[in-house]
PDB file of C-alpha atoms in Angstrom:
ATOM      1  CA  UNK A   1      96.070  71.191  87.791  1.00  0.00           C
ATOM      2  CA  UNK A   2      99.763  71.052  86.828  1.00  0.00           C
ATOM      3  CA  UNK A   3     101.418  71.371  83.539  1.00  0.00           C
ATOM      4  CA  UNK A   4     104.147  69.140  84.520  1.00  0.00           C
ATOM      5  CA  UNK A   5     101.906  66.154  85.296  1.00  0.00           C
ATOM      6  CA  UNK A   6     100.667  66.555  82.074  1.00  0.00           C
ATOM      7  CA  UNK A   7     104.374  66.897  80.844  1.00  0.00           C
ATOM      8  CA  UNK A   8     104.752  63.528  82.618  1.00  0.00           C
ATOM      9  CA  UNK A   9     102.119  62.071  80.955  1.00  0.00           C
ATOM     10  CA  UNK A  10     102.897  63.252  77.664  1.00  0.00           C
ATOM     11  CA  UNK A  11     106.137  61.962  78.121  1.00  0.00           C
ATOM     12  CA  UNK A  12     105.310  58.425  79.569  1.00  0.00           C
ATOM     13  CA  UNK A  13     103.065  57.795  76.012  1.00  0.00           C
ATOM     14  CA  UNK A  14     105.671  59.414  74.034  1.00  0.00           C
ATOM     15  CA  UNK A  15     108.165  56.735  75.042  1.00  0.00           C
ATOM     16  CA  UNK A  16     105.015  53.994  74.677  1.00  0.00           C
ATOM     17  CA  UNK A  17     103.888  54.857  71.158  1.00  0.00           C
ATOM     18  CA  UNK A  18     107.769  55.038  70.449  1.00  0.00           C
ATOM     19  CA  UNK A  19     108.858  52.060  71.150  1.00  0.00           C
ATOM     20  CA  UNK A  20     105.894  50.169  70.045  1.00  0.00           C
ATOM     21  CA  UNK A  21     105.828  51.683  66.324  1.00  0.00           C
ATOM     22  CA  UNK A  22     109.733  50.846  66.033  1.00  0.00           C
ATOM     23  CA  UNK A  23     109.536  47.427  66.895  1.00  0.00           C
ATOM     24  CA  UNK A  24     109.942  46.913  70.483  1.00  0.00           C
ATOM     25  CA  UNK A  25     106.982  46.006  73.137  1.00  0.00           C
ATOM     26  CA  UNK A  26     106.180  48.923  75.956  1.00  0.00           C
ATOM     27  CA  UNK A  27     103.469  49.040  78.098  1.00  0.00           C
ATOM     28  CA  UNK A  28     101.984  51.610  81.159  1.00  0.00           C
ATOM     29  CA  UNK A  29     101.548  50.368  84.728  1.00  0.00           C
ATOM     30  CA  UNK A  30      97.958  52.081  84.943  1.00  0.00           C
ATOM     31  CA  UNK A  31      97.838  52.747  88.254  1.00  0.00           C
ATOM     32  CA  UNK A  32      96.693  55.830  90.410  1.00  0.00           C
ATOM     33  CA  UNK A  33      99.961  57.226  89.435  1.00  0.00           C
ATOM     34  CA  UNK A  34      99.241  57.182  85.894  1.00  0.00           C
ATOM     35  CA  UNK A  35      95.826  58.507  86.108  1.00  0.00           C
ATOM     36  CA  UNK A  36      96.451  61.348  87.893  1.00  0.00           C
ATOM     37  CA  UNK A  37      98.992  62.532  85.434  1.00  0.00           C
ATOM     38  CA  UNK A  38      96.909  61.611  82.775  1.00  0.00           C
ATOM     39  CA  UNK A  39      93.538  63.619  84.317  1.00  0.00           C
ATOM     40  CA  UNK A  40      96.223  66.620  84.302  1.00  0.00           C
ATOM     41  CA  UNK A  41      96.926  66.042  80.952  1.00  0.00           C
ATOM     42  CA  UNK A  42      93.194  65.577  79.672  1.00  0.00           C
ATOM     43  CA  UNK A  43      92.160  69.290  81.632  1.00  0.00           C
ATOM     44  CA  UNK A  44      94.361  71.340  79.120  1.00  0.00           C
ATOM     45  CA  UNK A  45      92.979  72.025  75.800  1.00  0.00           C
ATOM     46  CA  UNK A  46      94.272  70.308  72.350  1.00  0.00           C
ATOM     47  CA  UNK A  47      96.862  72.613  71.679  1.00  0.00           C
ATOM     48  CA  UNK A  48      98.831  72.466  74.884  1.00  0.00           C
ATOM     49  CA  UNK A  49      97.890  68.675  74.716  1.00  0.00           C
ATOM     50  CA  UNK A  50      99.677  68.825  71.099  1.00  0.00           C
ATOM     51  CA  UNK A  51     102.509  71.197  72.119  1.00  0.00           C
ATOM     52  CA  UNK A  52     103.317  68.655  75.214  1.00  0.00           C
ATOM     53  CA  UNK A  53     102.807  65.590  73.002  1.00  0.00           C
ATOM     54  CA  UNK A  54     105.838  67.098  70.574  1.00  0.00           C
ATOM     55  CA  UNK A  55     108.130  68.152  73.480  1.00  0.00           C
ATOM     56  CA  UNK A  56     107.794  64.885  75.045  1.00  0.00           C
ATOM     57  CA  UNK A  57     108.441  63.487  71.571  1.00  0.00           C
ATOM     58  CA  UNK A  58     111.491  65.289  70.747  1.00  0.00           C
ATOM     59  CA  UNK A  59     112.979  64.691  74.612  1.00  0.00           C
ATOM     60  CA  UNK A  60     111.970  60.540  73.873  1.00  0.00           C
ATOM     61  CA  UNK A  61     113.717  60.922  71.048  1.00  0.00           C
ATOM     62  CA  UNK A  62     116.799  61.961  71.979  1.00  0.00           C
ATOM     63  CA  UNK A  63     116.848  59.945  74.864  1.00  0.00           C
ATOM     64  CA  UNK A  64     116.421  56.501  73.427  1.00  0.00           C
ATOM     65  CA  UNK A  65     119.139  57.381  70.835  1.00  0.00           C
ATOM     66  CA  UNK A  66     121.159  58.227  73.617  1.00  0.00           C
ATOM     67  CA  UNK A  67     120.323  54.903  75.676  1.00  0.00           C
ATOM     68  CA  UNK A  68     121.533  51.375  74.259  1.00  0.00           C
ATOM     69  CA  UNK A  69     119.459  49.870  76.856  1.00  0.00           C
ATOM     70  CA  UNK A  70     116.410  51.231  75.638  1.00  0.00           C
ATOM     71  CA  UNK A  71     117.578  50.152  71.446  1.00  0.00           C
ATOM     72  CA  UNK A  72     117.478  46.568  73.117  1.00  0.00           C
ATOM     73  CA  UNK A  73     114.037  45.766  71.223  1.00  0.00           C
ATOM     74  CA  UNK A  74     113.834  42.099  72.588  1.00  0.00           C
ATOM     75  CA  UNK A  75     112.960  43.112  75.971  1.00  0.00           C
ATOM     76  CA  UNK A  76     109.807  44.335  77.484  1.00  0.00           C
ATOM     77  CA  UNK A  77     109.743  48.488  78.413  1.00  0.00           C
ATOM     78  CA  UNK A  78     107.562  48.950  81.523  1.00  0.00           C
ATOM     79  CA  UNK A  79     106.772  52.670  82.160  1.00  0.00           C
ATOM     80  CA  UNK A  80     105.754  53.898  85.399  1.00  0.00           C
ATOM     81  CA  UNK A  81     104.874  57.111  86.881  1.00  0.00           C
ATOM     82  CA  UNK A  82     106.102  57.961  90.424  1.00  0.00           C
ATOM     83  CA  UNK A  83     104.378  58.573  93.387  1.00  0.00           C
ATOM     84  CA  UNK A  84     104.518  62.061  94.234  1.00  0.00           C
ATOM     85  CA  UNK A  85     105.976  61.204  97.806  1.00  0.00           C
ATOM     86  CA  UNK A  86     109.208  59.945  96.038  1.00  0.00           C
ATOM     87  CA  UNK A  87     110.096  63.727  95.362  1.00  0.00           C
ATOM     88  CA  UNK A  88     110.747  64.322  98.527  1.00  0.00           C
ATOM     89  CA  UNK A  89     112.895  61.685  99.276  1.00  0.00           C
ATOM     90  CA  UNK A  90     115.455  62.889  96.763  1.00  0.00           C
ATOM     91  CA  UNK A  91     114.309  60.737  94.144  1.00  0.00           C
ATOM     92  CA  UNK A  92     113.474  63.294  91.389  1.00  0.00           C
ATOM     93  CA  UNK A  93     112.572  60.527  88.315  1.00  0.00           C
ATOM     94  CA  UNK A  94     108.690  60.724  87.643  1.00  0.00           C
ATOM     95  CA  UNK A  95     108.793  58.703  84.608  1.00  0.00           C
ATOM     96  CA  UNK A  96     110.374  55.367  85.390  1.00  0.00           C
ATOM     97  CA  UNK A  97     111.390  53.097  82.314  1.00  0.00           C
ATOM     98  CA  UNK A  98     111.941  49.244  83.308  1.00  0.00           C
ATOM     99  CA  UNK A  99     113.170  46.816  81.049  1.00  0.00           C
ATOM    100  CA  UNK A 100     112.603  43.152  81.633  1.00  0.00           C
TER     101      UNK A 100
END
């Protein structure tokens, strides 16, 4: 079990819930990806689930205030979760936002 999966899952329906209760349209590829962060996440008990949910909050936050891209309502947010082999290629993103 790891913590930061969970972190990465608590972070990739942060940015859903966000942007879908301030107008915009998100959704979650719901692939293995996604499940196996989210498994990670449902193995911790509710109050590191809550704790995680508000971290990820504040950090979605603060990012899509920081992002105009992401204040661009009219288009679609597609969040992903990267495979784990992408680490180590250099590619350290594990929560992918993709606006179409």
């Amino acid at each position: 079990m790891s913590k930061g999966k969970a972190f990465e899952y608590a972070t990739a329906i942060s940015f859903y819930n966000y942007i879908n209760q301030h107008g915009g349209t998100a959704q979650i590829v719901n692939d293995i990806n996604f499940q196996n962060v989210k498994n990670c996440f449902n193995i911790l008990n509710n109050l590191e689930q809550d704790e995680l949910l508000n971290v990820a909050m504040i950090g979605c936050i603060e990012v899509f205030n920081l992002e105009p891209t992401l204040q661009n309502m009219n288009d679609i947010l597609t969040i992903t979760i990267a495979p784990d082999f992408f680490g180590q290629t250099g590619d350290v993103r594990d929560v992918i936002l993709i606006k179409s």
